[in-house]
XYZ file of C-alpha atoms in Angstrom:
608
model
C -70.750 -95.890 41.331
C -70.048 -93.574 39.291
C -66.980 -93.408 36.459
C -64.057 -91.525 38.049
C -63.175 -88.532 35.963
C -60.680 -89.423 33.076
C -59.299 -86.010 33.231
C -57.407 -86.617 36.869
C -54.606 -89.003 37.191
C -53.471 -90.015 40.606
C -53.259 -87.442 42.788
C -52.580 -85.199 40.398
C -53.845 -81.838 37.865
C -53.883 -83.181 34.084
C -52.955 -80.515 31.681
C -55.399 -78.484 29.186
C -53.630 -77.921 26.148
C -54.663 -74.310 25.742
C -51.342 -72.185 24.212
C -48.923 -74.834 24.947
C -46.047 -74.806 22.314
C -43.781 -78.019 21.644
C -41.604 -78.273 24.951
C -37.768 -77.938 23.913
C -35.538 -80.593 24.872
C -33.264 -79.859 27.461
C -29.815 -81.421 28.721
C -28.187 -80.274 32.657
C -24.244 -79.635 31.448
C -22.767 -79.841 35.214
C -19.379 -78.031 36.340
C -16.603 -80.138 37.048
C -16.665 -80.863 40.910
C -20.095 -79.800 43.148
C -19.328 -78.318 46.466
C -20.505 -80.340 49.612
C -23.455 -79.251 51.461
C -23.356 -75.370 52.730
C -24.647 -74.345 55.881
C -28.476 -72.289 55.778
C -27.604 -68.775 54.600
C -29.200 -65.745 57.228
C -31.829 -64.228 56.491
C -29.913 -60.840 55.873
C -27.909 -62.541 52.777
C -29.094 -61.803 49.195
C -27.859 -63.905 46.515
C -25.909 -62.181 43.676
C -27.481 -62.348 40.365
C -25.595 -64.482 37.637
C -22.980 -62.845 35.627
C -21.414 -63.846 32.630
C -24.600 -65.078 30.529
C -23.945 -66.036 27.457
C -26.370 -68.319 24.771
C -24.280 -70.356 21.999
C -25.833 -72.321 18.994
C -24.408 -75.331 17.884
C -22.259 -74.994 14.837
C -23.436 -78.006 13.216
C -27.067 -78.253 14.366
C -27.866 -74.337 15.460
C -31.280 -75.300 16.477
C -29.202 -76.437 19.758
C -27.908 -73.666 21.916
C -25.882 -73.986 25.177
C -26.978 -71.229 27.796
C -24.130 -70.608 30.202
C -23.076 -68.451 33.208
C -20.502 -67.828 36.323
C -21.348 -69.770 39.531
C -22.527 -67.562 42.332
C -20.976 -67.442 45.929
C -22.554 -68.058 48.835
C -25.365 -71.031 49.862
C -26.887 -71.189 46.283
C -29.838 -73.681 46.300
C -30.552 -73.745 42.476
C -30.844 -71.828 39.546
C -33.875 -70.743 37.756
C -33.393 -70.264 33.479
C -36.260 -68.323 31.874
C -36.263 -69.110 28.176
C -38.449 -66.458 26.914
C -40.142 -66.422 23.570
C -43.711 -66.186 21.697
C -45.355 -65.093 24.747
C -44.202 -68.640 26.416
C -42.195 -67.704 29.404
C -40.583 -71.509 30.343
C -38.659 -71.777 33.411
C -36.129 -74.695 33.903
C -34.981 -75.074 37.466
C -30.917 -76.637 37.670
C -29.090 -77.722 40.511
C -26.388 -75.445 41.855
C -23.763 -77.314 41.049
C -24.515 -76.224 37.354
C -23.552 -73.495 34.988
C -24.423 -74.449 31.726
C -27.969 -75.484 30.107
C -28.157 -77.130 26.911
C -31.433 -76.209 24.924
C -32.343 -78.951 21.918
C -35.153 -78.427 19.474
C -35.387 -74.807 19.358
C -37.298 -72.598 16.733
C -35.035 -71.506 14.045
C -37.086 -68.321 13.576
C -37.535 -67.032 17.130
C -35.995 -64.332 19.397
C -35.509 -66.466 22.575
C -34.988 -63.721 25.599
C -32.934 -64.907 28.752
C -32.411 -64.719 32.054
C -30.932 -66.638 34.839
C -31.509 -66.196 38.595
C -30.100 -67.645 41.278
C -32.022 -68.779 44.527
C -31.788 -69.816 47.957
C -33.252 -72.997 49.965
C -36.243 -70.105 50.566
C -36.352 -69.495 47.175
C -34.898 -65.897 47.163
C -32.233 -64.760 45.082
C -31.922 -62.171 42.126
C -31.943 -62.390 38.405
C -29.411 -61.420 35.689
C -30.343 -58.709 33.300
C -31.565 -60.165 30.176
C -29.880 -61.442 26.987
C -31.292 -62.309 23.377
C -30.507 -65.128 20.900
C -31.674 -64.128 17.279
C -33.456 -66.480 15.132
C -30.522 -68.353 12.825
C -32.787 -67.680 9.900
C -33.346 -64.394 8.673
C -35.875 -61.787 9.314
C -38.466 -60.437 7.333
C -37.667 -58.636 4.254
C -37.110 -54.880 5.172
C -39.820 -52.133 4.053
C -41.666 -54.219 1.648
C -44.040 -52.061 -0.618
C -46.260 -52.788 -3.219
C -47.932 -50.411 -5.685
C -50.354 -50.926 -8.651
C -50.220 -49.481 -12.507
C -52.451 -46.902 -13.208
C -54.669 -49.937 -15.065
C -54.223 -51.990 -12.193
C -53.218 -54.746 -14.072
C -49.919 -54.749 -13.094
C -48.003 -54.295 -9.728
C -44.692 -53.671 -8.934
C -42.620 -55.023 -4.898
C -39.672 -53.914 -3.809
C -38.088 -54.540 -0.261
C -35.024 -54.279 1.198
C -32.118 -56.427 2.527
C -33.467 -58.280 5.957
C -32.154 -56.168 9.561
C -30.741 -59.533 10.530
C -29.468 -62.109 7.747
C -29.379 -64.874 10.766
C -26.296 -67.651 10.905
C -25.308 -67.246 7.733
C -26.186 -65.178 4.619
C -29.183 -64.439 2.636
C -29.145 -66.992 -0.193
C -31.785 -65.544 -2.534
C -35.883 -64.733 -1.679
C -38.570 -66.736 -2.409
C -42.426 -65.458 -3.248
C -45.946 -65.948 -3.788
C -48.440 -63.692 -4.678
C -52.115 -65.115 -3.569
C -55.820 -63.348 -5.041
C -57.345 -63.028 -1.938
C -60.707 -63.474 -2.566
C -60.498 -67.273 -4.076
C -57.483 -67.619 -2.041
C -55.090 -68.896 -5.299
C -51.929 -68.414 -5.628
C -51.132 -66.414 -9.121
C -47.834 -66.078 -9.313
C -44.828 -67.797 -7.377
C -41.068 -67.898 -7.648
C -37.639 -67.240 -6.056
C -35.148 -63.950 -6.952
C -31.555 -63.111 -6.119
C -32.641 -59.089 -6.411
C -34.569 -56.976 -4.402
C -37.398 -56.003 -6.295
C -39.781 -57.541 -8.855
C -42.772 -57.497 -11.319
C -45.927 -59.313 -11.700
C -48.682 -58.568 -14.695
C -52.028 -60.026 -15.804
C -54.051 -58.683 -12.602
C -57.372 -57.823 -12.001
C -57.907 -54.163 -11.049
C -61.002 -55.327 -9.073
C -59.163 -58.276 -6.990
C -56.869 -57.849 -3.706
C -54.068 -59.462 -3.827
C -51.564 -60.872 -1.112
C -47.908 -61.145 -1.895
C -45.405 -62.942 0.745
C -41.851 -62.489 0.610
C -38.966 -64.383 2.336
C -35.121 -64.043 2.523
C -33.416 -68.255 2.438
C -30.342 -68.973 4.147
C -28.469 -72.115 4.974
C -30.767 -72.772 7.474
C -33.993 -72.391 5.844
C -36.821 -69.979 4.982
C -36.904 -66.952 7.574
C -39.838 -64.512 8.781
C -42.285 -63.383 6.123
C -42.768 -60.079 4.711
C -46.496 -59.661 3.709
C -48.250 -56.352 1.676
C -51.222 -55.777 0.156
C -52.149 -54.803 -2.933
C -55.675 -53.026 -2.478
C -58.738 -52.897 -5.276
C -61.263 -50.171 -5.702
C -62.063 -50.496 -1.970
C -60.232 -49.761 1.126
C -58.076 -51.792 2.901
C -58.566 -53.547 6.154
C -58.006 -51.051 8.872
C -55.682 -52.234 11.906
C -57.384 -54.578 14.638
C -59.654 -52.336 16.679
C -58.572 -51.940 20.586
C -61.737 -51.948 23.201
C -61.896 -51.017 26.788
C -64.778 -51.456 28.861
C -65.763 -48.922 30.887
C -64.871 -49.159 34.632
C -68.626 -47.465 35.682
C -70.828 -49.438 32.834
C -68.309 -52.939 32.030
C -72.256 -53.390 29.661
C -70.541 -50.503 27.871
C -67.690 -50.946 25.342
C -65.757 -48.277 23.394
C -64.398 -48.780 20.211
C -61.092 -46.958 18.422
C -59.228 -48.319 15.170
C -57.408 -45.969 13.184
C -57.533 -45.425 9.072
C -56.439 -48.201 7.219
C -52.866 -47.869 5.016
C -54.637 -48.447 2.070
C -57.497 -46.037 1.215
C -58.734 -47.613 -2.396
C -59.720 -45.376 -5.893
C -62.011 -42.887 -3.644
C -62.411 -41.124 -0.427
C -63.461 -43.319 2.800
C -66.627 -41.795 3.752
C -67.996 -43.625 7.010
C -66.731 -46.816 8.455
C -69.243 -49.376 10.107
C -68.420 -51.359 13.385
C -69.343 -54.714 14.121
C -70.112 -55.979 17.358
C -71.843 -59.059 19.625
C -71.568 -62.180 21.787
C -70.541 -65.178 20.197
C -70.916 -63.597 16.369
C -70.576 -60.337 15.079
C -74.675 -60.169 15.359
C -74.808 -55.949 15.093
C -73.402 -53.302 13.661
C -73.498 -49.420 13.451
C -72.558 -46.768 11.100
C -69.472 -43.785 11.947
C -68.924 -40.880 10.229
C -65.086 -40.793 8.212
C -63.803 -38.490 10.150
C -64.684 -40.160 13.469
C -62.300 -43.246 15.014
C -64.274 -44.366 18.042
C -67.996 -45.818 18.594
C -69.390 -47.146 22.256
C -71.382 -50.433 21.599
C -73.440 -52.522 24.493
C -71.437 -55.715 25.363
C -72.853 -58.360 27.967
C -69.891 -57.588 30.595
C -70.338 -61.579 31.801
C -69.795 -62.980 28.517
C -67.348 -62.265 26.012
C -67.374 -60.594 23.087
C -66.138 -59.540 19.589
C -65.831 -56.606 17.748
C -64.503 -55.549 14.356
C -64.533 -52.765 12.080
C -64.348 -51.594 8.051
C -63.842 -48.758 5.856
C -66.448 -47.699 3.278
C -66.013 -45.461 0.285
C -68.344 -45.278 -3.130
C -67.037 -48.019 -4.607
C -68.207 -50.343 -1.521
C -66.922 -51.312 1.315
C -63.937 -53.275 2.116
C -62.413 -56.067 4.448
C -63.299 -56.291 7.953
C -60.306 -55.673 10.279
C -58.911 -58.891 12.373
C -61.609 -59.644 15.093
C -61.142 -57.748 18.814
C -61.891 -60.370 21.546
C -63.396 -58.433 24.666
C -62.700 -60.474 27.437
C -65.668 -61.036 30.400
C -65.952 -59.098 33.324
C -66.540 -61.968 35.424
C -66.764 -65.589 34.170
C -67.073 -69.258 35.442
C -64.123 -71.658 34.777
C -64.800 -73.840 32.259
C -62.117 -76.547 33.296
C -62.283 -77.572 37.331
C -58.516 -79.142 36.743
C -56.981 -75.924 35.586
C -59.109 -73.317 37.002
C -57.504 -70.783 39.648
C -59.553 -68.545 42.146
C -59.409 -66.297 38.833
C -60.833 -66.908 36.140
C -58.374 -65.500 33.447
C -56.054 -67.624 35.109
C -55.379 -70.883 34.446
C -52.792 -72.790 36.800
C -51.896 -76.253 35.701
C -49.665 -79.263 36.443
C -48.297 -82.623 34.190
C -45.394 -84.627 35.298
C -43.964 -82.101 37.724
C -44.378 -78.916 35.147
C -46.492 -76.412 36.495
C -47.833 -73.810 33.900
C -49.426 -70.693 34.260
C -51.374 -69.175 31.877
C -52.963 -65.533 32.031
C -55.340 -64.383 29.937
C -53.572 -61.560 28.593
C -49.985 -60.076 27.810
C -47.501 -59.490 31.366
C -46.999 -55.739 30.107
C -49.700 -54.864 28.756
C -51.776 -53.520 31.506
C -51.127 -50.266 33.137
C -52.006 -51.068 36.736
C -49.815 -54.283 36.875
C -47.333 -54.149 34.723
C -45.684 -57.240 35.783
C -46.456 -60.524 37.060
C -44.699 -62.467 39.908
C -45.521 -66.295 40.480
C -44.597 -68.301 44.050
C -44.816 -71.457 44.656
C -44.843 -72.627 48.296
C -45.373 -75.767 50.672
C -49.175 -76.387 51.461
C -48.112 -79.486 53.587
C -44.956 -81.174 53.819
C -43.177 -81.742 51.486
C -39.128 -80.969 51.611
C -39.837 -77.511 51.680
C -39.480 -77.019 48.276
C -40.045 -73.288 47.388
C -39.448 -71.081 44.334
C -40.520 -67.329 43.263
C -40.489 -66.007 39.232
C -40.904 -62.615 38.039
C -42.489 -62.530 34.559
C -40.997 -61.685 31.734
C -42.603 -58.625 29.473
C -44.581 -59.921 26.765
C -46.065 -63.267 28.666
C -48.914 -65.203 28.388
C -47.486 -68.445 29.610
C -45.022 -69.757 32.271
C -43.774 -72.742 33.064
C -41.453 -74.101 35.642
C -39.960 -77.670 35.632
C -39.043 -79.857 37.203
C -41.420 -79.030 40.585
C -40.744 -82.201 43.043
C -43.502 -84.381 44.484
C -45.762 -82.839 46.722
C -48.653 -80.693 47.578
C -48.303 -76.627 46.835
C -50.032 -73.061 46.724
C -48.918 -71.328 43.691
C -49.981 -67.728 43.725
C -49.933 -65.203 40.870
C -49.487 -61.556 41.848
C -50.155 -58.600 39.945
C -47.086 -55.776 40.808
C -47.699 -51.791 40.430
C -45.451 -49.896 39.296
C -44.655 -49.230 42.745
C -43.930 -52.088 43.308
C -46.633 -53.347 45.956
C -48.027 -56.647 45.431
C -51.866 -57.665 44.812
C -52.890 -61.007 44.993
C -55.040 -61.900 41.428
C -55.014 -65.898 41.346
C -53.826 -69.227 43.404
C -54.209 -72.790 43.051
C -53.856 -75.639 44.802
C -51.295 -78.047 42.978
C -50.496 -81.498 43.671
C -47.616 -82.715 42.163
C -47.134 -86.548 41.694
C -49.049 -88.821 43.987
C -48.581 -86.390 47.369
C -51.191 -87.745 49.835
C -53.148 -90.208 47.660
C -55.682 -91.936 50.207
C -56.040 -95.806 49.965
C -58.759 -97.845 51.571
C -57.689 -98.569 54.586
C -57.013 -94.640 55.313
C -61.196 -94.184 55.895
C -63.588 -95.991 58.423
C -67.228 -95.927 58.384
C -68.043 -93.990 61.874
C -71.928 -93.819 61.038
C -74.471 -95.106 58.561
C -73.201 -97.958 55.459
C -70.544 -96.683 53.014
C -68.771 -98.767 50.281
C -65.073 -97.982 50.387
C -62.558 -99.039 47.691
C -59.322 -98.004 45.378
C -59.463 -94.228 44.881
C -63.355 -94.073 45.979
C -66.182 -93.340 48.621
C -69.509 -94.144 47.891
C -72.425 -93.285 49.696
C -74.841 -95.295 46.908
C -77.611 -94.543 49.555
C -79.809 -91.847 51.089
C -79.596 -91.411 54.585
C -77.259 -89.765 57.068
C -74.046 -91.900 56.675
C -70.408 -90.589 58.045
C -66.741 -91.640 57.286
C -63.596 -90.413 58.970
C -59.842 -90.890 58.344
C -57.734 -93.580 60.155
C -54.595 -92.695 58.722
C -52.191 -91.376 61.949
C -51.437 -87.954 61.587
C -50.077 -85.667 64.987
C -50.861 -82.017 63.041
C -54.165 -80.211 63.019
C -53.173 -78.362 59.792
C -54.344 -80.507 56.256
C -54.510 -80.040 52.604
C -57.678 -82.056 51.078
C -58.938 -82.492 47.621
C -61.362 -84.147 46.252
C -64.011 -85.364 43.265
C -67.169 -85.344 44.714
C -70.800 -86.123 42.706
C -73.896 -85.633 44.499
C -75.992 -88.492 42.675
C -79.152 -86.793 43.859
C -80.592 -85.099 47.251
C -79.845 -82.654 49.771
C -76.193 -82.515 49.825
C -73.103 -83.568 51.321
C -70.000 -82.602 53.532
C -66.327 -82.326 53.827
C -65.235 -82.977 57.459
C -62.086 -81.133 58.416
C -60.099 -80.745 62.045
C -62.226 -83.531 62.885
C -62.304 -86.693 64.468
C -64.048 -88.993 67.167
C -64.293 -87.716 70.760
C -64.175 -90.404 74.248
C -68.256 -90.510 73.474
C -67.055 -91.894 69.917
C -69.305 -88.748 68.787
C -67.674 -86.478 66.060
C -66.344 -83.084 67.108
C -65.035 -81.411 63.813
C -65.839 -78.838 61.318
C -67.957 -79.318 57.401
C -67.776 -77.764 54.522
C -70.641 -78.487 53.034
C -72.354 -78.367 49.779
C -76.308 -77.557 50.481
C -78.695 -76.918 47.448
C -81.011 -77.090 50.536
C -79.595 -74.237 51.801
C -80.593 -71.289 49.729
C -78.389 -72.645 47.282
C -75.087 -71.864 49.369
C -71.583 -73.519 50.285
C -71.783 -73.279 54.204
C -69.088 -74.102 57.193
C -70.560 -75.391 60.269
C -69.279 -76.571 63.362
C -69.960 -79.792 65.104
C -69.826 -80.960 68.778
C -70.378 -84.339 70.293
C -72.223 -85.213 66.514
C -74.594 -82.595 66.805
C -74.033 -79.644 64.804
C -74.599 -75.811 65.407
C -77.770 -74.780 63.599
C -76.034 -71.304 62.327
C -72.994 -71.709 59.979
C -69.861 -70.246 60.319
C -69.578 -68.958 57.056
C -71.862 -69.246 53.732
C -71.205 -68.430 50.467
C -73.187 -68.811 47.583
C -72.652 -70.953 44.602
C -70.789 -69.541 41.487
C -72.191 -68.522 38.307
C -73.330 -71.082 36.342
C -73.051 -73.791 38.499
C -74.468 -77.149 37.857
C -75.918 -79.493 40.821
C -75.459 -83.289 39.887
C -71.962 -83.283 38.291
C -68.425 -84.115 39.631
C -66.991 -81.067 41.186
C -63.262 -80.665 42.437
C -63.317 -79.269 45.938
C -60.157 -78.496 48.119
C -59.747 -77.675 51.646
C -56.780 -76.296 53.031
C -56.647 -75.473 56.745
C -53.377 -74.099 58.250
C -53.537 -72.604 61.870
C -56.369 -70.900 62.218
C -56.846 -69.996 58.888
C -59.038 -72.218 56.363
C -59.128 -71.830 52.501
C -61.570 -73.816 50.139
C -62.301 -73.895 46.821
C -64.839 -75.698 44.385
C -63.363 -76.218 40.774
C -61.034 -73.520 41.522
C -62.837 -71.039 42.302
C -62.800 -69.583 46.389
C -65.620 -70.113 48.092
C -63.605 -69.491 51.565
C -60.997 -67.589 52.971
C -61.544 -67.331 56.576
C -58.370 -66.261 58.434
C -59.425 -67.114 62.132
C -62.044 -69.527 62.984
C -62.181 -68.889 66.445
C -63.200 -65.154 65.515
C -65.913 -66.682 63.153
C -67.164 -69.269 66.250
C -67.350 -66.149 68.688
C -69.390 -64.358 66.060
C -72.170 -66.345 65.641
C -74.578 -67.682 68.652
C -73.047 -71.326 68.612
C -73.359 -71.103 72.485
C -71.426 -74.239 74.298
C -69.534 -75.067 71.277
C -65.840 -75.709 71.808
C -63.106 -75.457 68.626
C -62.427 -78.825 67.012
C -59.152 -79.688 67.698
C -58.477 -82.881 65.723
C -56.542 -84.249 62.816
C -59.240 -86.133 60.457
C -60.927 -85.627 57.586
C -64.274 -87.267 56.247
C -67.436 -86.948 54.147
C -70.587 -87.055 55.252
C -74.178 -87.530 53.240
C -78.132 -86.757 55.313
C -81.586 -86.911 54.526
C -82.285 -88.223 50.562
C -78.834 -87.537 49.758
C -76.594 -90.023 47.623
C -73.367 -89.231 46.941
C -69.661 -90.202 45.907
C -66.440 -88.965 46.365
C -63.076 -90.079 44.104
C -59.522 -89.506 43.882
C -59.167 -88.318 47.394
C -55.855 -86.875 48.643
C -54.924 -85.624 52.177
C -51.770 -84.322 52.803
């Protein structure tokens, strides 16, 4: 048997740790009396948005603030608060008998941007307009400059009083001023003025200095500058697009950098390559783009520098160029995108994109729904991104089993599906052993497993009473070695005790293809349904996370997130191919199913 996968807990995703910051503490503040139970608004009532937002730090500790706002009328279900800040978007969902959200453990230095929205038992509703809370320490020092003597030994800074002082006062600044090359700090120090003076330099070293203003509450942002040698400075970080006709074609544009050294910059060099920065080519000064060849599957890196007589200088900061296409690295986070990552721990369900919400001109914002795969309470909820995103998070999602789909939104406003995920949340559906029966062939059933140790055509169906035709699978499943295996879905055991159902099945046998077939009376139709083949970079004889989702007449699978179906009628695909005599399955099982010199297992099974 083979060891079940320590990244999945029971019946749920585990987390990745990719971007996540330290999760603020949070405390519910409820009104005074909660209103009984409301009857189901219509369908042609819209939810006000929240008025009267206001955020309040804590006097005494001000990295606690209380969010607050003015109930809404009419059949509110529950609020949403977005708490906005370092491209962490974190949704906390309240009940609506509260106003108020108390926040513990904030950042002291950041700009935290909220909203509140209020939503319906549908999850409709409409959001407030957005309010900041500034950092209680203070900002950077304002226009910070730095200039050499005409030795160079010697520099002088000056700066300016911060644009926001935070919660209370500047105090004084403190300073350090770092030689870059053996990264030591030279000189250090605090000042009450606004300006000072630092000697014994060497004219051919860079230098770093760091300024920031002190408060009561501590050290705020950090003003940073420069102070060039003979050779130019760093320019800005290069931006790269790919083009849409060649993605194997990347071009390049930086602009000059601020500081241009003792002589003229007379060509710059670009850097470019897959995994290092492995090539490079040589531009003229007075020209501020280059096209470089970039594999468009894998992704890449490019950086540029500024040359002049005395030598060149410092490479700008590193441009990632992201893939084209690429294979999920992670089967428990992976969406059907790969630059999105949907994930779930404890009842949080993040969303990362890879990438800012904003940033892009063809879908400038993102929208995020989560919906009901199965039963579950009909728990439902819909988020518009805020600008600036990377991450999202909403807590606290209840137990269950749910579609979360990320949409990419025009400026139009029209909708365009780019990513969804199956997410269990809790132990929704967990299977136990006495949920599966061995129809056909020897199988070795136990806690959270189904092992088919041997080759051979062996068959196991679910026992567990169920009255809809609709189901939400998942599963780990290792083929040991062989031919392959199946998922059976709509299926189940006919007055001949033969199996009428449907597989998805996983067949290296098969041209190296995911396939759907059809089975009647235990005999299946020799042409699939469907094929598709397998992703990029796919590996045989691992542990693969596959889900099966059939609602209707619709089925959508998935292997390791990535879809490998989305047929919306299957009666349309049975008519379509010559499966002559063949009748639609029609029941309520589920199963696996090994043939041939296939050995297989499958782990941490879930139908809902």
């Amino acid at each position: 048997m083979s060891t079940p996968n320590p990244r999945r807990r029971r019946g749920a995703v585990l987390i990745a740790a990719a971007l996540s910051m330290p999760l603020l503490a949070t405390t519910v503040v409820p009104t005074a009396a909660a209103a009984g139970p409301a009857a189901p608004a219509s369908v042609s009532d819209v939810l006000p948005a929240p008025r009267g937002l206001r955020a309040t730090r804590d006097a005494a500790e001000p990295s606690t603030f209380v969010i607050s706002w003015r109930a809404v009328p009419g059949d509110v279900h529950h609020y949403n608060v977005s708490v906005f800040s370092r491209g962490h978007d974190s949704v906390r969902m309240v009940g609506a008998d509260t106003t108020s959200l108390k926040i513990t453990g904030g950042d002291l230095s950041a700009i935290y941007r909220i909203t509140v929205s209020s939503r319906d038992a549908a999850g409709a509703g409409t959001t407030s307009g957005p309010i900041w809370l500034w950092p209680a320490v203070a900002s950077a020092p304002a226009q910070l400059k730095i200039v050499r003597d005409p030795g160079g030994t010697s520099m002088t800074a000056t700066w300016g009083t911060p644009l926001r002082q935070g919660y209370t006062p500047v105090d004084h600044y403190e300073y350090t001023l770092t030689q870059l090359s053996r990264s030591a700090v030279v000189a250090e120090g605090t000042t009450t003025e606004g300006s000072l003076a630092i000697g014994d330099l060497d004219p051919q070293r860079q230098y770093v200095l760091k300024v920031r203003a002190v408060n009561q509450q501590g050290s705020g942002s950090t003003g940073v500058a420069v102070l060039g040698n003979d050779r130019p400075g760093a320019p800005p970080r290069a931006t790269v697009t790919r083009e849409e006709s060649d993605p194997g074609t990347v071009v390049v544009s930086w602009v000059a950098p601020a500081y241009g050294g003792y002589a003229p910059i007379d060509h710059y060099e670009v850097f470019y390559g897959v995994g290092w920065l492995r090539a490079s080519m040589s531009v003229p000064a007075d020209q501020f783009t280059a096209t470089v060849p970039l594999d468009s599957s894998r992704v890449g890196l490019v950086a540029v520098r500024a040359c002049s007589a005395a030598g060149c200088g410092q490479l700008s900061t590193v441009t990632t160029v992201t893939a084209v296409v690429g294979v999920p690295t992670d089967q428990d986070t992976a969406s059907t995108n790969p630059m999105v990552d949907v994930q779930e721990q404890d009842g949080t369900i993040r969303v990362e994109v890879n990438g800012v919400i904003g940033s892009t001109i063809r879908y400038p914002r993102l929208v995020v729904r989560i919906l009901p795969t199965a039963e579950n309470g009909g728990f439902t909820d819909t988020q518009w991104g805020q600008n600036g995103a990377q991450l999202l998070t909403f807590r606290t999602v209840p137990t269950g089993t749910y579609t979360v789909t990320v949409h990419g939104v025009t400026g139009s406003g029209s909708e365009v599906e780019l990513a969804r995920k199956l997410v269990i949340v809790g132990d929704a559906g967990l299977t136990v052993p006495a949920d599966w029966k061995v129809v056909y062939g020897r199988a070795t059933i136990g806690t959270n497993v189904v092992d088919m140790p041997n080759a051979g055509e062996h068959r196991v169906l679910s026992v567990r009473p169920r009255t809809s035709q609709d189901m939400v699978l998942t599963t780990t499943a290792t083929l040991r070695y062989g031919w392959g295996y199946g998922i059976w879905f709509r299926a189940g055991l006919n007055a001949n005790n033969k199996i009428d159902g449907y597989t998805f099945q996983y067949d290296p046998m098969f041209g190296n293809k995911f396939i759907i077939r059809i089975w009647n009376d235990g005999r299946e139709c020799s042409v699939p349904l469907a094929t598709s083949p397998f992703p990029r970079g796919f590996q045989e004889n691992v542990a693969h996370l596959l889900t099966v989702v059939v609602q209707g007449d619709a089925v959508w699978a998935t292997v390791d997130g990535a879809e490998m179906f989305r047929i919306d009628s299957l009666t349309r695909a049975l008519s379509s191919v010559n499966c002559a005599g063949f009748k639609a399955p029609t029941g309520t099982g589920v199963g696996f199913r090994t043939w041939s010199t296939s050995s297989a297992v499958f782990e941490n099974t879930t139908l809902s």
